[in-house]
Coordinates of C-alpha atoms in Angstrom, one line a residue:
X24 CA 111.9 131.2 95.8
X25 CA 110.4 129.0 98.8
X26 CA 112.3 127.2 101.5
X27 CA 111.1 124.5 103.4
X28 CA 112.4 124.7 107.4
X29 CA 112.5 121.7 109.9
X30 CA 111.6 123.2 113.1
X31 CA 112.1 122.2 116.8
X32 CA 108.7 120.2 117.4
X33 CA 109.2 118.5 113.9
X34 CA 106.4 120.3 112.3
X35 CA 107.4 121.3 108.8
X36 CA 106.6 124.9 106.8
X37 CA 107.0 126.5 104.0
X38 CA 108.9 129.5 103.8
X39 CA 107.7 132.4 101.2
X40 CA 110.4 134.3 101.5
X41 CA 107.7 137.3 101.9
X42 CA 110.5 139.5 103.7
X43 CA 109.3 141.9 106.4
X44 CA 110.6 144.5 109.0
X45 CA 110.1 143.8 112.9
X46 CA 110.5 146.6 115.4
X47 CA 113.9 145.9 115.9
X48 CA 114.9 146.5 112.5
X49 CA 115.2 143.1 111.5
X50 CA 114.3 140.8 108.8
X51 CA 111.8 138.4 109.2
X52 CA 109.9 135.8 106.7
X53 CA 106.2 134.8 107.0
X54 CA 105.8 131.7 107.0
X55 CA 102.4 129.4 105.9
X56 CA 102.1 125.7 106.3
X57 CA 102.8 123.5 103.5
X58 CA 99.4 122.0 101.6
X59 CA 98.4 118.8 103.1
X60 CA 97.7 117.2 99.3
X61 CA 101.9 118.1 99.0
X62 CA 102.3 116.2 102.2
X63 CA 100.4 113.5 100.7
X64 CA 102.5 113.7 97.3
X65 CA 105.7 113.8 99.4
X66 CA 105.0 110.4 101.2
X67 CA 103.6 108.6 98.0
X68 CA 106.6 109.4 96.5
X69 CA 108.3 107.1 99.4
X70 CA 106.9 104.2 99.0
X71 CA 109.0 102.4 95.8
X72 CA 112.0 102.2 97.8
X73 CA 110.5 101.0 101.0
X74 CA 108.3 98.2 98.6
X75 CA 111.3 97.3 96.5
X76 CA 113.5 96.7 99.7
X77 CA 111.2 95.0 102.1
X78 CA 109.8 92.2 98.6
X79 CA 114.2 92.0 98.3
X80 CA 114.5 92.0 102.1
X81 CA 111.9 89.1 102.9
X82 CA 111.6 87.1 99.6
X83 CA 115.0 87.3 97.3
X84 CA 116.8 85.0 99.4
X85 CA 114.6 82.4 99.4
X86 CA 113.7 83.1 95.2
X87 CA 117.4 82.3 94.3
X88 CA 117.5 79.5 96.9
X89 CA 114.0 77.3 96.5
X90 CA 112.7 79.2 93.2
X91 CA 115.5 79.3 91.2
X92 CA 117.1 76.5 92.6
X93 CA 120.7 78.3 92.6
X94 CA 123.6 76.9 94.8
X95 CA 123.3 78.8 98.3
X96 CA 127.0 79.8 97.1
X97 CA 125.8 81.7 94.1
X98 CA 123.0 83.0 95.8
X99 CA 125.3 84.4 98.7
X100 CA 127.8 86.1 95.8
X101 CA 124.7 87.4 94.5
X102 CA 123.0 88.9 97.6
X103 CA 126.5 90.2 99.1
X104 CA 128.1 92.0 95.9
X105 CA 124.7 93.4 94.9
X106 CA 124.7 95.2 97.9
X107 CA 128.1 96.1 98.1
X108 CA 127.3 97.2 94.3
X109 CA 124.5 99.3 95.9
X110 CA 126.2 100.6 98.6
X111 CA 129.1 102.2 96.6
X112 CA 126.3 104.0 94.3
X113 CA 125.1 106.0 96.7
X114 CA 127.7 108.0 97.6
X115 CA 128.5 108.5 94.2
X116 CA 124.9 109.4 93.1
X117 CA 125.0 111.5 95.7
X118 CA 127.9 113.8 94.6
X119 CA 126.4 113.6 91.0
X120 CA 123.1 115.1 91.9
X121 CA 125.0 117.8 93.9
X122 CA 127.2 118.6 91.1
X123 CA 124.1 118.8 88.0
X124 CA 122.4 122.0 87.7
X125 CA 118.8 123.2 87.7
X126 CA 116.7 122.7 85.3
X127 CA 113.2 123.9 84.5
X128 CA 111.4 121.2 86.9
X129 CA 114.0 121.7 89.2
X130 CA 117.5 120.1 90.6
X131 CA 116.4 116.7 92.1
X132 CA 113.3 115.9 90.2
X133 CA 114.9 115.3 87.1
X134 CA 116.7 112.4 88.4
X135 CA 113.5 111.2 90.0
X136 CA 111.8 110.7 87.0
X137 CA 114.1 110.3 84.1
X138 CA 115.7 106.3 86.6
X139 CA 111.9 105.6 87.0
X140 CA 111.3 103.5 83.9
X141 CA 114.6 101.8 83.9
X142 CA 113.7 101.3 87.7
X143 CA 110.8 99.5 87.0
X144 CA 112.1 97.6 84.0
X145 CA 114.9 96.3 85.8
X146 CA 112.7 95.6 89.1
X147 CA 110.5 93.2 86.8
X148 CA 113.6 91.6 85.3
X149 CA 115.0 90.7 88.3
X150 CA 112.3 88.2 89.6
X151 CA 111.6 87.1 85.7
X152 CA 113.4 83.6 84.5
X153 CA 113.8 83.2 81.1
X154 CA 114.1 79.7 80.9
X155 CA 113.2 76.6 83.1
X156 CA 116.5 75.5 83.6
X157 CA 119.4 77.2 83.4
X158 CA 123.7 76.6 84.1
X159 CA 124.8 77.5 87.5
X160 CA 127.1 80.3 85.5
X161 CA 124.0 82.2 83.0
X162 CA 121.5 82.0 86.3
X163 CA 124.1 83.9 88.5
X164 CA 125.1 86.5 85.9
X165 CA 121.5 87.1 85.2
X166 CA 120.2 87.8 88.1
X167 CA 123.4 89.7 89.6
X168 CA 123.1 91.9 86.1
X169 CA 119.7 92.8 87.0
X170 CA 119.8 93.4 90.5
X171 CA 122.8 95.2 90.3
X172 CA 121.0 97.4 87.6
X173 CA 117.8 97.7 89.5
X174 CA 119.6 99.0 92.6
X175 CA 121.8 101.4 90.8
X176 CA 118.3 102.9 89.3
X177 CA 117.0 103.1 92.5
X178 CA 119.4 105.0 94.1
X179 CA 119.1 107.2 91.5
X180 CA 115.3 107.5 92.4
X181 CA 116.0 107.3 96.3
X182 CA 118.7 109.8 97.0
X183 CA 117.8 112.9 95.5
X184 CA 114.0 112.0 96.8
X185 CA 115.4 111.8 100.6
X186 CA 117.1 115.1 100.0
X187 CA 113.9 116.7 99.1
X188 CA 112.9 117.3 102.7
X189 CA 114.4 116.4 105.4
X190 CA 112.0 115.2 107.7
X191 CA 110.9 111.7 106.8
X192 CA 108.3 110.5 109.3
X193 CA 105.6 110.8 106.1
X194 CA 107.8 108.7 103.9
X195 CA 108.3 106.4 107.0
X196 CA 104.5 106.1 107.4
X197 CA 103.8 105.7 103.3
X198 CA 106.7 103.5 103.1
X199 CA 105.5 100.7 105.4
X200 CA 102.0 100.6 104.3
X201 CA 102.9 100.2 101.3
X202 CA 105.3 97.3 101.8
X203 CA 102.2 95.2 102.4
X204 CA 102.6 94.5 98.7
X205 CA 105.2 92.2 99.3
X206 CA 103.4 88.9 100.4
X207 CA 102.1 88.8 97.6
X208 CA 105.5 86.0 97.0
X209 CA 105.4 82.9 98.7
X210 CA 107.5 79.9 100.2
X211 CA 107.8 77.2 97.6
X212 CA 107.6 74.8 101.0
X213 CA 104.5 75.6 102.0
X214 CA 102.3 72.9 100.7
X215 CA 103.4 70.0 103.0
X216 CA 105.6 68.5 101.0
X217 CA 109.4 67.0 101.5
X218 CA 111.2 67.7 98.1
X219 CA 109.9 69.5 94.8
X220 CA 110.5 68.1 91.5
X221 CA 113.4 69.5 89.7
X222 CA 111.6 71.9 88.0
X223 CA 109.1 74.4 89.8
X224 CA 105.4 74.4 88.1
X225 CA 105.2 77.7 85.9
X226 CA 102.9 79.3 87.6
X227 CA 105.0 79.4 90.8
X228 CA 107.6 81.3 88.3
X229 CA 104.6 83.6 86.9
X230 CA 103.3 84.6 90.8
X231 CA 106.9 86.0 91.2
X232 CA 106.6 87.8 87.6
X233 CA 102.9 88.6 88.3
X234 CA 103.9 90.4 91.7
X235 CA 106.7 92.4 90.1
X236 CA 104.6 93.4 87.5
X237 CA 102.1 94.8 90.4
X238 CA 104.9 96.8 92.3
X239 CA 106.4 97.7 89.2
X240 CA 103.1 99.7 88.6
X241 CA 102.5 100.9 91.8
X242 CA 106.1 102.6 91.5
X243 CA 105.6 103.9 88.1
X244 CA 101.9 105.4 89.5
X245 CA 104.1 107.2 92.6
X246 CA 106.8 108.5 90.6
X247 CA 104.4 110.7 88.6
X248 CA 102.6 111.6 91.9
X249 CA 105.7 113.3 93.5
X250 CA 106.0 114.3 90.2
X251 CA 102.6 116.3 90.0
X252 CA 102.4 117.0 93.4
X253 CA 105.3 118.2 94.7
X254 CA 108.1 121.0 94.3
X255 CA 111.2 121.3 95.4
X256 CA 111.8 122.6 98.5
X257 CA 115.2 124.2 100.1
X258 CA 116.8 123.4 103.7
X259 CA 117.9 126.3 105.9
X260 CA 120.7 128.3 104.6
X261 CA 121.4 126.1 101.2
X262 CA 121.5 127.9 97.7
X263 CA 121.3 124.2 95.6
X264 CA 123.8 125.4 93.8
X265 CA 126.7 123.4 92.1
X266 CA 129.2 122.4 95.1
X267 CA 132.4 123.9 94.7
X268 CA 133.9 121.2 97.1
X269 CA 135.6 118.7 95.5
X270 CA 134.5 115.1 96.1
X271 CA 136.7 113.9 98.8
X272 CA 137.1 117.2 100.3
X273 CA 133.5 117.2 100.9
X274 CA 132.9 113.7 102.2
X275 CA 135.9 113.9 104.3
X276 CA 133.6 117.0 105.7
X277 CA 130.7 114.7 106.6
X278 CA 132.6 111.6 107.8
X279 CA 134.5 113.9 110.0
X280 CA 131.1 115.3 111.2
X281 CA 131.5 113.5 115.1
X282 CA 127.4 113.4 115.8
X283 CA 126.7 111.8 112.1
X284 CA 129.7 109.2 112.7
X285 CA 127.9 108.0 116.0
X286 CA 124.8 108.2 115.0
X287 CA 125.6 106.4 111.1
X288 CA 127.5 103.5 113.1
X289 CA 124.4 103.2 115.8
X290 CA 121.8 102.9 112.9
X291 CA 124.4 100.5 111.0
X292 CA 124.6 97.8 113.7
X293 CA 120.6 97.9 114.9
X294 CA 119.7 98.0 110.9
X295 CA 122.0 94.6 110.7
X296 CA 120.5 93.0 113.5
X297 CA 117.2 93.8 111.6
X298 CA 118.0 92.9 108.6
X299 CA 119.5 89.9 108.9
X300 CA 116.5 88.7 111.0
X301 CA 114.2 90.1 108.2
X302 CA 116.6 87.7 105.1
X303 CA 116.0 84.6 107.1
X304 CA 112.8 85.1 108.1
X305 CA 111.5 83.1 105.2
X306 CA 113.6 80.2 105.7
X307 CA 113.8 80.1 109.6
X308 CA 109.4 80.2 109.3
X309 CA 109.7 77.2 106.4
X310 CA 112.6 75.1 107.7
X311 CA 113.3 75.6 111.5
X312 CA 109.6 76.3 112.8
X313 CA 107.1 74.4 110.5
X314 CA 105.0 77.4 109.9
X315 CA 106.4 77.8 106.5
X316 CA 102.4 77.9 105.2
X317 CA 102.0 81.1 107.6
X318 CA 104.7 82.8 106.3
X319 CA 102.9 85.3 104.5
X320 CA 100.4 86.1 107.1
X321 CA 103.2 86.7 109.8
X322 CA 105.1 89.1 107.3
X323 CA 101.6 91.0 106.4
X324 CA 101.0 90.9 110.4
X325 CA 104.1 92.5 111.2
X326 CA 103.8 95.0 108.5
X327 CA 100.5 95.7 109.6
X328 CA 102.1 96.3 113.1
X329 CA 104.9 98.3 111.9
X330 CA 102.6 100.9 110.0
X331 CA 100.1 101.4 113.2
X332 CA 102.6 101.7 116.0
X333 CA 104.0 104.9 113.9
X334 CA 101.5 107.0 115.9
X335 CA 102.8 106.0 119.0
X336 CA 106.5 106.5 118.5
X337 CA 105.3 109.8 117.1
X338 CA 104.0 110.8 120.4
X339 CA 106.2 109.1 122.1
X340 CA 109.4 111.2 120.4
X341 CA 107.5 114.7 120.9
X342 CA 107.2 113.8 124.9
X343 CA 110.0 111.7 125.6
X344 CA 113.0 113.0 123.1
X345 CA 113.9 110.9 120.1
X346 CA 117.0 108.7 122.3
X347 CA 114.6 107.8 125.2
X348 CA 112.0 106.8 122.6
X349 CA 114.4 105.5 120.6
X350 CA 115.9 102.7 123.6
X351 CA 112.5 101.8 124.4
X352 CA 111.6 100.8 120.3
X353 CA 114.5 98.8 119.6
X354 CA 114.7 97.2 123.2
X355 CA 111.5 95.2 122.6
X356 CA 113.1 93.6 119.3
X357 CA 115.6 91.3 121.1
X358 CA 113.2 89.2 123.8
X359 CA 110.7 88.8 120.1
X360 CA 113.3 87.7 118.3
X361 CA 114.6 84.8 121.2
X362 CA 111.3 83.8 121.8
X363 CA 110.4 83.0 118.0
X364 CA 114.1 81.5 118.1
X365 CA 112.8 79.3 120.7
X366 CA 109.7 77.5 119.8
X367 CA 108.4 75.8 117.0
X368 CA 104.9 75.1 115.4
X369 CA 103.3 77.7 117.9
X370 CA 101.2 80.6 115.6
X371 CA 99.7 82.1 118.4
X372 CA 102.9 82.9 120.0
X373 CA 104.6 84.1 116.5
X374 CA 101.6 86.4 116.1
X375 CA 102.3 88.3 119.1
X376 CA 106.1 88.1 118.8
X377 CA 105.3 89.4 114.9
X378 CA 103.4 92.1 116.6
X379 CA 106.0 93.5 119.1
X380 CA 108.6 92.8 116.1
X381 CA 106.9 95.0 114.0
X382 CA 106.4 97.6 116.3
X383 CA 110.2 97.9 117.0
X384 CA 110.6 97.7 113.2
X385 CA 108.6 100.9 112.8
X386 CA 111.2 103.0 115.6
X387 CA 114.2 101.6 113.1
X388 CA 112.5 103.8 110.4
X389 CA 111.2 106.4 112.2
X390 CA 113.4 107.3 114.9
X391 CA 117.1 107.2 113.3
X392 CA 115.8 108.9 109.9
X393 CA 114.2 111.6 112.4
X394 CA 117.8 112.2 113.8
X395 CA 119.5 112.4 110.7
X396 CA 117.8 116.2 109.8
X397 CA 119.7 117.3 113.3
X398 CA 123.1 116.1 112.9
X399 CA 122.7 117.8 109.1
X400 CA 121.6 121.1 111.1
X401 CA 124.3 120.7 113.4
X402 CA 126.6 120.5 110.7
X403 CA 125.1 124.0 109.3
X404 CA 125.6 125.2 112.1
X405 CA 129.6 124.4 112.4
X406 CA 130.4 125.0 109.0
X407 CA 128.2 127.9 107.6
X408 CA 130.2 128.3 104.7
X409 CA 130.0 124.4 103.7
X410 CA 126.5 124.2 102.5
X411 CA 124.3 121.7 100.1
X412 CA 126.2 118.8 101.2
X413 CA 122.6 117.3 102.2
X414 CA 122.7 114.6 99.8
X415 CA 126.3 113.9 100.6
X416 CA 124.9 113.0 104.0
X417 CA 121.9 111.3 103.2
X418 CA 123.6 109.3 100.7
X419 CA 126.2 108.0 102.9
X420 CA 123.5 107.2 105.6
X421 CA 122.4 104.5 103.2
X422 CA 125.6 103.7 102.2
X423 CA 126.3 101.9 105.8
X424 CA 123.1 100.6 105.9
X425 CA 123.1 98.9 102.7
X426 CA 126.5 97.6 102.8
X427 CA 126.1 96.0 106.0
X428 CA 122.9 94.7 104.7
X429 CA 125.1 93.2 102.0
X430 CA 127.0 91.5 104.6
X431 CA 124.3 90.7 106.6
X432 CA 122.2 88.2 103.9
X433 CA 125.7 87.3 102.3
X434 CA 127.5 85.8 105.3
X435 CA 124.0 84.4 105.9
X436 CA 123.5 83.0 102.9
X437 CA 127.3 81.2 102.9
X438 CA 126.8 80.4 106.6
X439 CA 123.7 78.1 105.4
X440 CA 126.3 77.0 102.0
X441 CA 128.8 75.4 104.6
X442 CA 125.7 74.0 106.7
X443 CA 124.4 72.0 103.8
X444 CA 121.7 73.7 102.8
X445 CA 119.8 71.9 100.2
X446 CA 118.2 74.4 97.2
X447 CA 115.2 72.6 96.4
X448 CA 113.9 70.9 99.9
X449 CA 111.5 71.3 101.9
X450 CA 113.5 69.0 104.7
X451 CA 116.7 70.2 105.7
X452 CA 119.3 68.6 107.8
X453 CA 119.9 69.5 111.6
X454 CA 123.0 71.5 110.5
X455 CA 121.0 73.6 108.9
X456 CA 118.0 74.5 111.5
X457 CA 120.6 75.0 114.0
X458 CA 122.7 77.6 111.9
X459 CA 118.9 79.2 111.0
X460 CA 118.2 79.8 114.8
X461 CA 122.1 81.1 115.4
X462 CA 121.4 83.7 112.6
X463 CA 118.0 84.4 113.5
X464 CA 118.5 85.3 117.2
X465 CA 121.1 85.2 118.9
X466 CA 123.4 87.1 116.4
X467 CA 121.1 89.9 115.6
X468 CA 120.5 90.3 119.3
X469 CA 124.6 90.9 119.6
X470 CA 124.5 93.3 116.7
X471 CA 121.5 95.5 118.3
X472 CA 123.3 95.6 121.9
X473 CA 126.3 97.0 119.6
X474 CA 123.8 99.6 118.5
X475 CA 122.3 100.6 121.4
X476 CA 125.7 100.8 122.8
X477 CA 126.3 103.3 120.1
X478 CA 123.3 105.4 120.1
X479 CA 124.5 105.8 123.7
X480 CA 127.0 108.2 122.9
X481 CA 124.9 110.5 120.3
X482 CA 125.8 114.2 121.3
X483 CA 122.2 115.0 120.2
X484 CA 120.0 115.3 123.1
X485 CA 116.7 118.1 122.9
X486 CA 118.0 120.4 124.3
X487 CA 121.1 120.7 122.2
X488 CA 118.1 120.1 119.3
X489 CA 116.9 123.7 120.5
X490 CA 120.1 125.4 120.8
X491 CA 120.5 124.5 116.6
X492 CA 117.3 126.1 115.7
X493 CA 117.8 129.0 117.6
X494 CA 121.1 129.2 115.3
X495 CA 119.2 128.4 112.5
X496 CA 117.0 131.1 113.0
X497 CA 119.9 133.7 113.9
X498 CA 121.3 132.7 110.9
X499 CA 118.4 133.0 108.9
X500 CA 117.4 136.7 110.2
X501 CA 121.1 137.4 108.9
X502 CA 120.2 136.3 105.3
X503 CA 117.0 137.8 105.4
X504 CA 118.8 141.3 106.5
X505 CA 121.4 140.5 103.6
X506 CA 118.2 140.7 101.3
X507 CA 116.7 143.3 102.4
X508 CA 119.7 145.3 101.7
X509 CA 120.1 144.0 98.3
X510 CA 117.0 145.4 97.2
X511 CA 117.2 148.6 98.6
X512 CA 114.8 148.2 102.2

């Protein structure tokens, strides 16, 4: 049986459980690095989530809104309760794939790859319209049906994958490469034009279907990569067995976890502040700043940024400690984000504002995820007799994030429904641009300041990160004693 062991530099390895005697009389276990092609697997498998989310993130807003033409009303019902739909699934996935049992291929793997195809059927589905017109009533159930459906599968892809390891800087790295698949969509207002016809041409429809179909493929493609390549690994002391906690019992354990609460709320507000940024992004470029025909070079440019800067905060983390690094990542978001706020028709400037905004975008993923692993070793460490609660934790991680995500592009979306946003064109009234800037700057930049506030208080510093490995480790060389003994050495 192998184990898989986060250790204090962040380096992962993979535990043989080849038991041997040190001088002392202890129990020890040699340990050998894990392949670099089961790295490789490991991040691939990573990157439909992070696809999926940042095409939602950046285009479904302004799909329901200028492609499908649906009331900004609807569209808000749609992009709040899907969320909130999503949100509650998580926890509840979670405790499911803690309560099934092992199977041949494994414990979490199963779950991976039996939600793929209904992952990807439903993904497609959700950008696909069957018909060119449709009653305010049929075009909001369809698409809330199908997003709801996709983001159910998808948790049921994403949860027990996060609690396959749990140290995620390769998914983070995988994850925002690959979300350069997203501009593949487009602003409907980028030709120039005041007002579209009542009906979009077909192939505007078709690009949407088109680029589903593409991400659909690429997710099917990485599912049977993690598939192949990868097998499952255990934490420190955890067993996978069934839980014997009941439900509430055990997430009453986790939410009463002080470190995870602090650091769950910190990453809650700065993931808002991102987020709703990132769902009117596409609107603020087409409406508010006249760059609307750029759109998809600034996303792909702040992507670009995002993936390249990982590096950095990598380095960064190892020298610095992840809160330090962590401050100086998400501090640069709020002077890009008033200064896009602030100008108009100026592509040079958005560039290099894209740029620094991707760069902070890339410590949102890496940094908190990073932090995660310790407050779950912390909690090991506190309750030794409470373990394989890891998806529990992970599950309600997203949980916060996703819900206020949900709140984020719905009160977004309504905020623009009471301004008098127009679905269909391509000149809005003032109303309108002014309520874009208020939601693209100066609210986000109150919600990160709330975050940062937060983060403030996280317990976690390195060298409280060292005193929990050197517990892990004591704890370990007790289990590895317990073995020895079982077998007679």
């Amino acid at each position: 049986m192998a184990h898989t062991t986060v250790i204090s530099d962040g380096s992962l390895y993979e535990d043989k459980n080849e038991l041997a005697t040190t001088k002392d009389g202890n129990a020890t276990r040699k340990t050998r690095g894990i392949p670099f092609s089961r790295k490789i697997s490991y991040a691939v498998g990573g990157m439909p989530y992070q696809m999926t989310a940042n095409a939602k993130g950046f285009f479904l807003q302004i799909f329901l809104l200028d492609v499908v033409q649906m009331g900004a009303f609807y569209a808000s019902l749609i992009l709040f309760l899907g969320r909130a739909w999503d949100a509650i699934t998580d926890p509840l996935v979670g405790y499911m794939v803690i309560k099934s049992g092992r199977t041949r291929i494994g414990k979490l793997i199963p779950w991976i790859v039996f939600s793929m195809p209904l992952g990807v059927l439903a993904y497609i589905m959700m950008w696909f319209t069957p018909q060119e017109s449709m009653s305010p009533s049929s075009s909001f159930f369809w698409f809330f049906i199908w997003s709801c459906l996709f983001d159910a599968f998808m948790t049921c892809y994403h949860v027990p994958y996060s609690s396959l390891n749990m140290f995620l800087w390769l998914k983070s790295i995988s994850s925002l490469s690959s979300a350069i698949m997203s501009p593949t969509l487009h602003s409907t207002c980028s030709w120039g034009v005041t007002r579209r016809t009542e009906t979009l041409p077909p192939a505007t429809r078709r690009a949407y279907v088109l680029a589903a179909l593409v991400l659909g493929g690429i997710y099917f493609l990485c599912c049977v990569v993690l598939f192949l390549g990868v097998k499952e690994q255990l934490a420190p002391l955890s067993t996978l067995d069934r839980i014997r906690m009941p439900y509430l019992a055990g997430m009453k354990m986790v939410v009463g976890h002080t470190p995870y609460v602090k650091l769950v709320f910190g990453f809650l507000f700065a993931s808002l502040a991102f987020q709703m940024a990132q769902g009117n992004f596409a609107l603020f470029c087409t409406h508010a700043a006249g760059l609307g025909a750029y759109f998809q070079h600034l996303v792909l440019i702040l992507l670009t940024a995002a993936t390249l800067s990982i590096p950095l905060w990598q380095t960064l983390l190892l020298r610095l400690g992840k809160k330090t690094t962590l401050y100086i990542g998400l501090c640069m978001y709020a002077p890009a984000l008033v200064i896009i706020a602030s100008i108009q028709s100026n592509l040079p400037v958005f560039i290099i504002m894209s740029i620094i905004s991707g760069s902070s975008l890339s410590a949102l993923y890496l940094l908190p995820w990073s932090m995660l692993p310790d407050v779950v070793d912390d909690f090991k460490v506190k309750n030794p007799t409470s373990t394989d609660l890891e998806p529990m934790f992970y599950s309600c991680y997203v949980f916060f994030n996703k819900f206020g995500g949900g709140m984020s592009v719905g009160i977004s979306t309504l905020a623009l429904h009471f301004a008098g946003y127009k679905p269909g064109a391509c000149r809005q009234n003032p109303a309108v641009i002014t309520a874009l800037r208020v939601l693209f700057a100066p609210v986000p930049v109150v919600l990160l300041l709330i975050g940062l506030v937060l983060f403030y208080f996280y317990p976690i510093n390195e060298e409280r990160r060292g005193q929990i490995q050197q517990e892990l480790q004591k704890a370990e060389k007790v289990v590895g004693n317990q073995e020895m003994e079982a077998v007679g050495l």
